[in-house]
Amino acid sequence: MIGLATFQFLTPSWLLLLPPLWLLLWRLARARLRQSMWSQICDTHLLQKMQTDNAASNGLRWLIWPLAIILTLAVLAAAGPSWRQQTHPLMESASARIIALDLSPAMRVQDVKPSRFAQALAAAREMIQSDFDGETGLLVFSGAAFVVSPLSRDASTLSAFVDALEPGILPLDGARVDLAIARAQDLLLASISGKGQIIVITSGIDRYSDALQAAVSARQLGHRVLIMAIGTVAGGPLIDEDGTPAKDGRGNFVLAKTDFSALQDIAAAGNGFMVSLDQATDYSELLGSKIRANNLVEASHESANENREAANDGIWLVWMILPITLLLFRKNLLWIILLAVMLPLDENAYAADQDTIWQHREQRAFEAYRQGDFGHSAELSRNALLQGSAHYRNGDYRQAIENFSLDDSAAAHYNRGNSLARLKRMSEAIAAYGEALARAPELTAARYNKRLLELFLAQRQESDGDQSADADNNEGDDVLPEQTAGDSRPGVIGQEFNNPADEQRQQPGLGASQQFGMLDPFERLDGLEQQLERLALGEGIDPAQAEILMDTWIKNLPAVSSDLFRRKFSRDYQRQRQQQR
């Protein structure tokens, strides 16, 4: 944004120097004028005797105006004139994508080898483990859509979730691509930019018109819908869970065909494209589309005001000062130019290429940051925000906190809060987010992160209190019976998981969900899932803190298996039906 409406001085106190400077120059000019008045009342040969420093006086005459211009421009440059805004790097990329995986029974069809689902699983796993510099979310769908993981950067966790999925574990059959796209849009609201990719891996589609409308809606919101189609036009027989081909009432095999034309229409309506998984070149192109997605997200992110600040354009006034300064040395100007050309360059300067030779230190630091050379960026920069962001991306969160502490802006406090959260210093992170909100109440990301950590601490304190109370109740028991069946209960939220068989014994007459204040694994998971979904889908969360709840959820998993997800999705579906009533 450039214009007079945005013009300002970043450090206007420097302008206070202008009046005394102009007064000093005016007095010098007046002194020269008084000397020239002697020529009207004194003979020339006598005046020459009186003015012994006539040459210096003549030199001062022409120096005053260039000196006035130079000093004025220097003061204006020091005041930091700004007529545009620029973005500064935050520690998290704005890119986001949602992988929607079809788990309908049609994915068991073996018209492609080894099966549709095996290829879809390999594609999803490869995308998750790729070098995508952003957040990735995962959902599954058939006759309904369910969230497996909100936006996260933990590729290993997402891969573990993908490996535990299989067709037929969802409560409804079908291929509701429209519901998958709509649910993906909800998840993308939690991203930094609110926009991203929706990658649908499917072999078919139900309700074509609804899916088309959902893709159009996604495009209007700035998303891009990409379809990874799997299967063949001829199709293949459906396979039941027991591995036998499915038949209709007449005893004929039920064929599942892939409608590539319909899937292509959906992708086009969503500002994307469709590829078939058996086309290796197109598959590589789809993985490479993250570059275009990054450009799409960054273009919209540039227009946001949350991470923009006024740029100091005083450097342009310095360039104006240089040619005027050369006039002060006009007698020796030629020698100065020759000296500058003939002086040997520093050997490091020979290594500078055409792209960086004209860049100042901060520009080179920012370029190094963009290229992923965070260590070099931190060494070059003197900007606390850029240094802190570089150290953060390098994993040095303690140094990042020190750098962000040197700046008092809302962005610095927000970034410091994220760094503290990475070090599990939750209370300090909450305070940092509070400082950010005090300076920029419109910084919604800080508000969401602060609320999330407060909920997390409250849940942990409640769980710690339950554990302490139950421990007190167990004091005085001299004899404890042996552990009964079922030794895979979760540990306390926020603490390292310990096998209950090693440390705890059940009391007779009490169920598993009543022992030591412990809930049934799925009851505790259900509460955590509700917290994750309420925050991620309702209000949005920062990926750095979303992983905190995600880690808690994972630590409470007795085992990541298809049976776990089958029960989870069944509970989610029942909850959805109750909300719709």
XYZ file of C-alpha atoms in Angstrom:
581
model
C 0.000 0.000 0.000
C 1.602 3.241 -1.165
C 0.209 6.760 -0.863
C -0.018 9.943 1.167
C -2.695 8.370 3.339
C -0.098 5.976 4.770
C 2.792 8.458 4.969
C 4.325 8.800 8.409
C 7.610 9.274 10.247
C 8.625 6.262 12.323
C 10.910 8.286 14.628
C 9.586 11.859 14.344
C 11.641 13.122 17.298
C 14.562 13.582 14.887
C 12.620 16.414 13.245
C 13.257 18.546 16.332
C 16.816 19.013 15.061
C 15.691 20.889 11.958
C 14.936 24.314 13.557
C 18.329 24.648 15.319
C 20.159 23.460 12.192
C 18.373 25.957 9.987
C 19.042 28.709 12.560
C 22.739 27.853 12.582
C 22.947 27.953 8.784
C 21.052 31.240 8.700
C 23.523 32.795 11.148
C 26.422 31.605 8.999
C 24.798 33.147 5.947
C 24.206 36.419 7.807
C 27.832 36.506 8.913
C 28.933 36.164 5.304
C 26.540 38.931 4.308
C 27.977 41.311 6.910
C 31.458 40.690 5.553
C 30.307 41.532 2.033
C 28.843 44.860 3.271
C 32.383 46.125 4.161
C 33.179 46.351 0.455
C 30.695 49.249 0.159
C 32.494 51.467 2.701
C 36.110 50.329 2.451
C 38.700 50.501 -0.326
C 39.586 47.230 -1.977
C 43.296 47.241 -1.032
C 42.369 47.945 2.604
C 39.640 45.268 2.595
C 42.138 42.673 1.410
C 44.347 43.503 4.368
C 41.406 43.169 6.763
C 40.106 39.842 5.359
C 43.090 37.570 5.683
C 40.948 34.456 5.208
C 39.186 35.623 2.055
C 39.546 32.258 0.276
C 37.897 30.422 3.112
C 35.151 33.021 3.152
C 34.500 32.527 -0.554
C 34.405 28.776 -0.052
C 31.864 29.124 2.730
C 29.577 31.083 0.425
C 28.794 28.172 -1.878
C 28.995 25.534 0.875
C 26.011 26.848 2.835
C 23.240 25.742 0.458
C 24.553 22.207 -0.271
C 25.228 21.829 3.444
C 21.681 22.919 4.258
C 20.242 20.391 1.819
C 22.477 17.576 3.093
C 21.691 18.184 6.755
C 17.967 18.498 6.075
C 17.876 15.250 4.101
C 19.952 13.505 6.765
C 17.538 14.514 9.511
C 14.543 13.459 7.412
C 16.186 10.090 6.717
C 16.891 9.586 10.429
C 13.229 10.362 11.175
C 12.272 7.258 9.190
C 9.860 8.404 6.484
C 7.444 5.653 5.493
C 4.850 5.626 2.734
C 4.321 1.875 2.353
C 3.927 -1.272 4.442
C 5.810 -4.547 4.353
C 5.357 -7.968 5.887
C 7.775 -9.437 8.380
C 8.330 -13.175 8.653
C 6.554 -15.180 11.291
C 7.862 -18.498 12.433
C 5.065 -20.548 10.854
C 4.334 -20.885 7.160
C 0.881 -19.723 6.094
C 0.381 -22.735 3.818
C -2.212 -25.343 4.733
C -3.781 -28.401 3.151
C -6.386 -30.978 4.049
C -6.133 -34.561 2.795
C -9.590 -36.139 2.466
C -9.358 -39.926 2.116
C -12.241 -42.021 0.799
C -12.934 -45.026 3.078
C -16.023 -46.303 1.306
C -16.281 -50.046 0.526
C -15.557 -49.206 -3.129
C -11.939 -48.572 -2.123
C -11.487 -52.338 -1.624
C -11.957 -52.928 -5.354
C -8.898 -54.435 -7.038
C -9.249 -53.075 -10.570
C -5.860 -51.438 -9.914
C -3.106 -53.392 -8.211
C -2.837 -54.223 -5.443
C -6.075 -52.379 -4.647
C -7.583 -48.926 -4.787
C -7.085 -48.372 -1.095
C -3.467 -49.562 -1.128
C -2.611 -46.984 -3.781
C -4.589 -44.273 -2.004
C -2.825 -45.088 1.259
C 0.596 -44.868 -0.392
C -0.295 -41.517 -1.959
C -1.543 -40.080 1.339
C 1.531 -41.312 3.196
C 3.888 -39.827 0.601
C 2.160 -36.447 0.738
C 2.298 -36.381 4.529
C 6.006 -37.222 4.549
C 6.880 -34.767 1.760
C 8.743 -31.511 2.408
C 5.555 -29.461 2.492
C 6.337 -26.313 4.497
C 2.992 -25.855 6.151
C 0.187 -27.498 8.089
C -1.560 -30.709 7.087
C -4.925 -31.948 8.280
C -6.531 -35.328 7.699
C -10.155 -36.362 7.362
C -11.954 -39.413 6.025
C -15.334 -39.774 4.382
C -17.854 -42.171 2.900
C -21.525 -41.406 3.571
C -20.337 -38.789 6.105
C -17.090 -36.934 6.779
C -15.038 -37.243 9.972
C -11.929 -35.462 11.241
C -8.940 -37.689 11.956
C -6.510 -34.886 12.772
C -6.797 -31.080 12.767
C -4.046 -29.048 11.137
C -0.655 -30.173 12.367
C 3.021 -30.302 11.368
C 3.659 -33.657 13.028
C 4.189 -35.917 10.010
C 4.973 -38.994 12.106
C 1.672 -38.775 13.972
C -0.321 -38.257 10.791
C 1.447 -41.232 9.193
C 0.526 -43.397 12.188
C -3.098 -42.344 11.826
C -3.131 -43.114 8.104
C -1.695 -46.584 8.680
C -4.544 -47.353 11.100
C -7.285 -46.547 8.576
C -9.092 -49.033 6.379
C -12.276 -49.107 4.277
C -15.515 -49.955 6.031
C -14.772 -48.456 9.453
C -17.157 -45.535 8.924
C -20.788 -45.846 10.034
C -22.288 -44.924 6.621
C -21.546 -46.115 3.096
C -21.282 -43.781 0.137
C -18.931 -41.288 -1.480
C -20.047 -37.875 -0.206
C -17.297 -35.709 -1.664
C -19.442 -32.653 -0.943
C -19.369 -33.341 2.803
C -15.611 -33.908 2.682
C -15.034 -30.542 0.980
C -17.321 -28.745 3.435
C -15.578 -30.305 6.450
C -12.175 -29.454 4.976
C -13.216 -25.805 4.692
C -14.034 -25.799 8.403
C -10.604 -27.175 9.242
C -8.842 -24.616 7.049
C -10.418 -21.808 9.077
C -7.902 -22.700 11.786
C -4.911 -22.028 9.512
C -2.882 -18.820 9.660
C -4.275 -17.522 6.372
C -7.644 -19.284 6.451
C -7.026 -20.672 2.965
C -5.340 -23.717 1.464
C -5.588 -26.905 -0.543
C -8.270 -29.565 -0.300
C -6.857 -32.815 -1.707
C -9.570 -35.446 -2.181
C -8.448 -39.045 -2.777
C -11.466 -40.969 -4.030
C -12.740 -43.527 -6.515
C -16.252 -42.215 -6.960
C -18.790 -39.569 -6.144
C -22.359 -39.406 -4.865
C -24.656 -36.394 -5.290
C -22.799 -34.805 -8.169
C -24.638 -31.472 -7.979
C -23.959 -31.091 -4.244
C -20.277 -31.848 -4.757
C -20.120 -29.328 -7.594
C -21.669 -26.642 -5.409
C -19.286 -27.451 -2.543
C -16.291 -27.068 -4.873
C -17.575 -23.706 -6.112
C -18.038 -22.556 -2.515
C -14.475 -23.607 -1.690
C -13.121 -21.666 -4.645
C -15.019 -18.538 -3.610
C -13.429 -18.750 -0.167
C -9.955 -18.896 -1.708
C -9.370 -22.646 -1.448
C -8.251 -24.996 -4.217
C -9.812 -28.429 -4.696
C -7.539 -31.139 -6.110
C -8.868 -34.596 -6.971
C -6.714 -37.729 -6.938
C -8.865 -40.240 -8.790
C -8.231 -43.943 -8.407
C -9.796 -46.870 -10.258
C -10.796 -47.642 -13.836
C -13.701 -46.859 -16.121
C -14.546 -50.562 -16.368
C -14.409 -50.891 -12.606
C -14.323 -54.066 -10.571
C -16.497 -56.088 -8.200
C -17.113 -54.775 -4.708
C -15.485 -56.811 -1.959
C -17.033 -57.358 1.452
C -15.111 -57.141 4.709
C -14.582 -60.899 4.688
C -12.856 -60.654 1.289
C -15.619 -62.182 -0.842
C -17.084 -60.394 -3.885
C -20.391 -58.657 -3.161
C -23.510 -59.700 -5.084
C -26.904 -58.141 -5.584
C -30.279 -59.785 -5.018
C -30.078 -61.562 -8.366
C -26.696 -63.068 -7.644
C -24.792 -60.714 -9.970
C -21.518 -59.121 -8.990
C -21.806 -55.482 -7.954
C -19.351 -53.386 -9.977
C -17.807 -50.138 -8.770
C -16.723 -47.856 -11.624
C -14.792 -44.602 -11.487
C -16.439 -41.623 -13.191
C -13.380 -39.593 -14.174
C -15.464 -37.028 -16.047
C -17.509 -36.125 -12.969
C -14.400 -35.911 -10.803
C -12.756 -33.650 -13.382
C -15.761 -31.318 -13.237
C -15.523 -31.122 -9.446
C -11.820 -30.268 -9.574
C -12.340 -27.609 -12.248
C -15.158 -26.024 -10.249
C -12.804 -25.842 -7.263
C -10.044 -24.013 -9.176
C -7.940 -27.180 -9.251
C -7.329 -30.215 -11.394
C -7.733 -33.977 -11.348
C -5.069 -36.631 -11.773
C -5.175 -40.390 -11.780
C -2.922 -42.212 -9.351
C -1.729 -44.592 -12.066
C -0.178 -41.646 -13.937
C 3.205 -41.168 -12.305
C 3.989 -37.858 -14.014
C 0.675 -36.308 -13.042
C 1.090 -37.589 -9.496
C 4.440 -35.834 -9.241
C 2.774 -32.709 -10.585
C 0.172 -32.918 -7.854
C 2.828 -33.186 -5.172
C 4.589 -30.245 -6.793
C 1.385 -28.234 -6.701
C 2.243 -27.304 -3.119
C 4.412 -24.602 -4.670
C 1.436 -23.085 -6.429
C -0.620 -23.482 -3.270
C 2.027 -21.642 -1.283
C 1.949 -18.808 -3.810
C -1.826 -18.713 -3.612
C -1.833 -18.538 0.174
C 1.049 -16.073 0.410
C -0.629 -13.750 -2.090
C -3.701 -13.526 0.089
C -1.582 -13.403 3.233
C 0.204 -10.330 1.906
C -3.062 -8.409 1.998
C -3.681 -9.166 5.656
C -2.920 -6.455 8.173
C -2.043 -8.609 11.172
C 1.595 -9.181 10.159
C 2.288 -5.957 8.271
C 4.315 -3.022 9.521
C 5.455 0.323 8.138
C 8.656 0.153 6.088
C 11.499 2.585 6.774
C 12.167 4.310 3.433
C 14.840 6.666 4.731
C 17.425 4.801 2.660
C 16.146 6.557 -0.457
C 16.995 9.950 1.040
C 20.512 8.708 1.766
C 20.959 7.973 -1.934
C 19.932 11.583 -2.644
C 22.548 12.859 -0.191
C 25.491 11.098 -1.860
C 25.676 13.093 -5.130
C 25.282 16.378 -3.241
C 28.056 15.346 -0.857
C 30.378 14.730 -3.799
C 29.995 18.374 -4.788
C 31.709 19.344 -1.547
C 34.836 17.600 -2.788
C 34.628 18.765 -6.407
C 38.316 19.636 -6.596
C 39.360 16.091 -5.706
C 36.351 14.301 -7.175
C 38.345 12.614 -9.956
C 40.910 11.239 -7.531
C 38.211 9.931 -5.232
C 36.553 8.024 -8.080
C 39.883 6.589 -9.248
C 40.770 5.569 -5.709
C 37.434 3.789 -5.253
C 37.878 1.864 -8.515
C 41.511 0.897 -7.975
C 41.231 -0.203 -4.339
C 41.377 -4.016 -4.072
C 38.064 -5.568 -3.137
C 37.697 -7.781 -0.120
C 37.920 -11.422 -1.137
C 34.436 -12.047 0.231
C 33.109 -9.442 -2.175
C 34.235 -11.505 -5.161
C 31.812 -14.217 -4.110
C 28.841 -11.862 -4.214
C 26.548 -12.466 -7.152
C 24.557 -9.917 -9.088
C 21.448 -10.567 -7.032
C 23.035 -9.732 -3.661
C 25.803 -7.257 -4.422
C 23.348 -4.342 -4.236
C 21.452 -5.660 -1.205
C 22.072 -4.331 2.271
C 22.561 -6.561 5.273
C 18.892 -6.918 6.235
C 17.877 -7.739 2.670
C 20.456 -10.517 2.537
C 19.259 -11.784 5.905
C 15.650 -11.887 4.734
C 16.647 -13.658 1.512
C 18.573 -16.250 3.527
C 15.475 -16.745 5.681
C 13.290 -17.321 2.627
C 15.769 -19.869 1.273
C 15.771 -21.799 4.549
C 19.276 -20.795 5.679
C 18.048 -19.745 9.104
C 21.442 -19.817 10.812
C 22.981 -17.434 8.287
C 19.890 -15.236 8.434
C 20.205 -14.882 12.214
C 23.891 -13.963 11.886
C 23.272 -11.288 9.258
C 20.190 -9.620 10.677
C 20.108 -7.025 13.416
C 16.306 -7.047 13.480
C 14.971 -8.730 16.610
C 11.880 -10.122 14.866
C 13.824 -11.632 11.981
C 16.500 -13.023 14.282
C 13.885 -14.562 16.537
C 11.983 -16.090 13.627
C 15.204 -17.557 12.223
C 16.177 -19.086 15.572
C 12.641 -20.440 15.969
C 12.701 -22.143 12.581
C 16.126 -23.527 13.498
C 14.670 -25.101 16.646
C 16.538 -22.800 19.044
C 13.473 -21.664 20.977
C 15.400 -20.247 23.942
C 17.406 -17.894 21.746
C 14.218 -16.999 19.880
C 12.632 -15.956 23.176
C 15.615 -13.702 23.929
C 15.346 -12.028 20.524
C 11.583 -11.521 20.696
C 11.990 -10.044 24.188
C 13.970 -7.163 22.665
C 10.916 -5.972 20.732
C 7.742 -4.618 22.302
C 5.421 -5.053 19.324
C 2.359 -7.292 19.287
C 3.975 -9.622 16.753
C 7.056 -10.022 18.955
C 4.982 -10.951 22.019
C 2.888 -13.345 19.917
C 6.000 -15.051 18.532
C 7.517 -15.182 22.019
C 4.372 -16.907 23.241
C 4.673 -19.558 20.537
C 8.327 -20.126 21.463
C 7.442 -20.499 25.139
C 4.687 -22.950 24.255
C 7.211 -25.043 22.334
C 9.258 -25.264 25.544
C 6.110 -26.260 27.512
C 6.289 -23.034 29.568
C 2.533 -22.627 29.387
C 1.968 -19.924 32.006
C 4.626 -17.673 30.505
C 3.192 -18.287 27.034
C -0.265 -17.226 28.223
C 1.225 -14.029 29.649
C 3.023 -13.334 26.354
C -0.201 -13.761 24.391
C -1.843 -11.370 26.829
C 0.851 -8.770 26.103
C 0.250 -9.218 22.373
C -3.496 -8.714 22.791
C -2.923 -5.620 24.933
C -1.090 -4.040 22.002
C -3.236 -5.460 19.201
C -6.691 -6.620 20.345
C -7.514 -7.635 16.762
C -4.744 -10.286 16.753
C -7.109 -13.252 16.778
C -4.365 -15.878 16.612
C -3.012 -14.741 19.989
C -6.493 -14.845 21.524
C -7.101 -18.404 20.292
C -3.709 -19.632 21.466
C -4.153 -18.044 24.889
C -7.581 -19.608 25.307
C -6.296 -22.994 24.195
C -3.431 -23.018 26.697
C -5.750 -21.909 29.486
C -8.060 -24.825 28.708
C -5.101 -27.164 28.552
C -3.784 -26.052 31.953
C -7.248 -26.275 33.474
C -7.651 -29.828 32.176
C -4.229 -30.820 33.476
C -4.841 -29.315 36.906
C -8.191 -31.063 37.123
C -6.616 -34.373 36.220
C -3.771 -33.833 38.698
C -6.323 -33.056 41.394
C -8.293 -36.207 40.628
C -5.157 -38.283 40.814
C -4.123 -36.744 44.157
C -7.578 -37.272 45.643
C -7.666 -40.914 44.612
C -4.165 -41.432 45.961
C -5.330 -40.070 49.334
C -8.304 -42.419 49.287
C -5.986 -45.374 48.766
C -3.751 -44.552 51.761
C -3.978 -47.138 54.534
C -4.775 -50.096 52.282
C -2.367 -52.780 53.499
C -3.299 -55.409 50.941
C -4.143 -54.722 47.337
C -5.457 -57.409 45.025
C -3.688 -58.317 41.815
C -4.225 -56.391 38.595
C -7.240 -57.608 36.713
C -7.638 -57.770 32.974
C -7.344 -54.583 31.003
C -3.971 -52.971 31.744
C -3.997 -50.382 28.982
C -5.515 -47.320 30.575
C -4.214 -43.841 29.813
C -2.025 -41.774 32.105
C -2.845 -38.334 33.417
C -3.172 -35.611 30.841
C 0.013 -33.633 30.415
C 2.196 -36.282 32.089
C 4.233 -39.107 30.679
C 2.163 -42.237 30.120
C 2.941 -45.063 32.536
C 1.537 -48.558 32.285
C -1.023 -48.906 35.097
C 0.078 -52.504 35.570
C 3.431 -51.258 36.823
C 2.216 -48.738 39.397
C -1.489 -49.180 40.121
C -3.751 -51.946 41.327
C -7.493 -52.107 41.001
C -9.654 -52.247 44.078
C -12.284 -54.961 44.199
C -15.768 -54.007 43.218
C -14.794 -50.993 41.157
C -14.958 -50.777 37.398
C -12.098 -49.671 35.213
C -13.607 -46.223 34.750
C -13.849 -45.710 38.545
C -10.299 -46.656 39.534
C -7.936 -43.866 40.587
C -10.124 -41.253 38.949
C -9.338 -42.794 35.560
C -11.825 -42.726 32.710
C -12.335 -45.410 30.154
C -9.811 -44.754 27.338
C -12.497 -43.921 24.852
C -14.351 -41.701 27.333
C -11.198 -39.659 27.934
C -10.405 -39.602 24.215
C -13.919 -38.447 23.462
C -13.456 -35.436 25.759
C -10.148 -34.517 24.185
C -11.562 -34.910 20.695
C -14.458 -32.628 21.558
C -12.006 -30.044 22.843
C -9.890 -30.297 19.703
C -12.838 -30.111 17.336
C -14.553 -27.302 19.258
C -11.432 -25.168 19.109
C -10.295 -26.142 15.622
C -13.654 -25.994 13.889
C -15.381 -23.337 15.955
C -12.770 -20.716 16.616
C -9.475 -21.845 15.078
C -6.159 -22.638 16.770
C -2.518 -22.061 16.029
C -0.681 -25.184 14.818
C 2.007 -24.830 17.476
C -0.576 -25.184 20.251
C -2.845 -27.596 18.384
C -0.004 -30.079 18.626
C -0.064 -29.790 22.423
C -3.589 -31.186 22.607
C -2.730 -33.601 19.814
C 0.215 -34.931 21.848
C -2.073 -35.347 24.837
C -4.553 -37.237 22.703
C -1.847 -39.539 21.361
C -0.402 -40.248 24.822
C -3.845 -41.376 25.949
C -4.296 -43.801 23.065
C -4.179 -47.431 24.226
C -3.240 -48.345 20.640
C -3.665 -46.685 17.270
C -5.784 -49.208 15.420
C -8.718 -49.406 13.059
C -10.940 -50.576 15.945
C -10.159 -47.375 17.811
C -11.108 -45.227 14.848
C -14.212 -47.332 14.198
C -15.481 -46.532 17.691
C -14.388 -42.921 17.429
C -16.251 -42.340 14.169
C -19.312 -44.124 15.519
C -19.372 -41.770 18.516
C -18.831 -38.762 16.254
C -21.726 -39.819 14.048
C -24.054 -40.263 17.014
C -23.073 -36.829 18.292
C -23.722 -35.283 14.868
C -27.181 -36.834 14.715
C -28.030 -35.521 18.172
C -26.954 -32.019 17.176
C -29.116 -32.161 14.039
C -32.259 -33.005 16.007
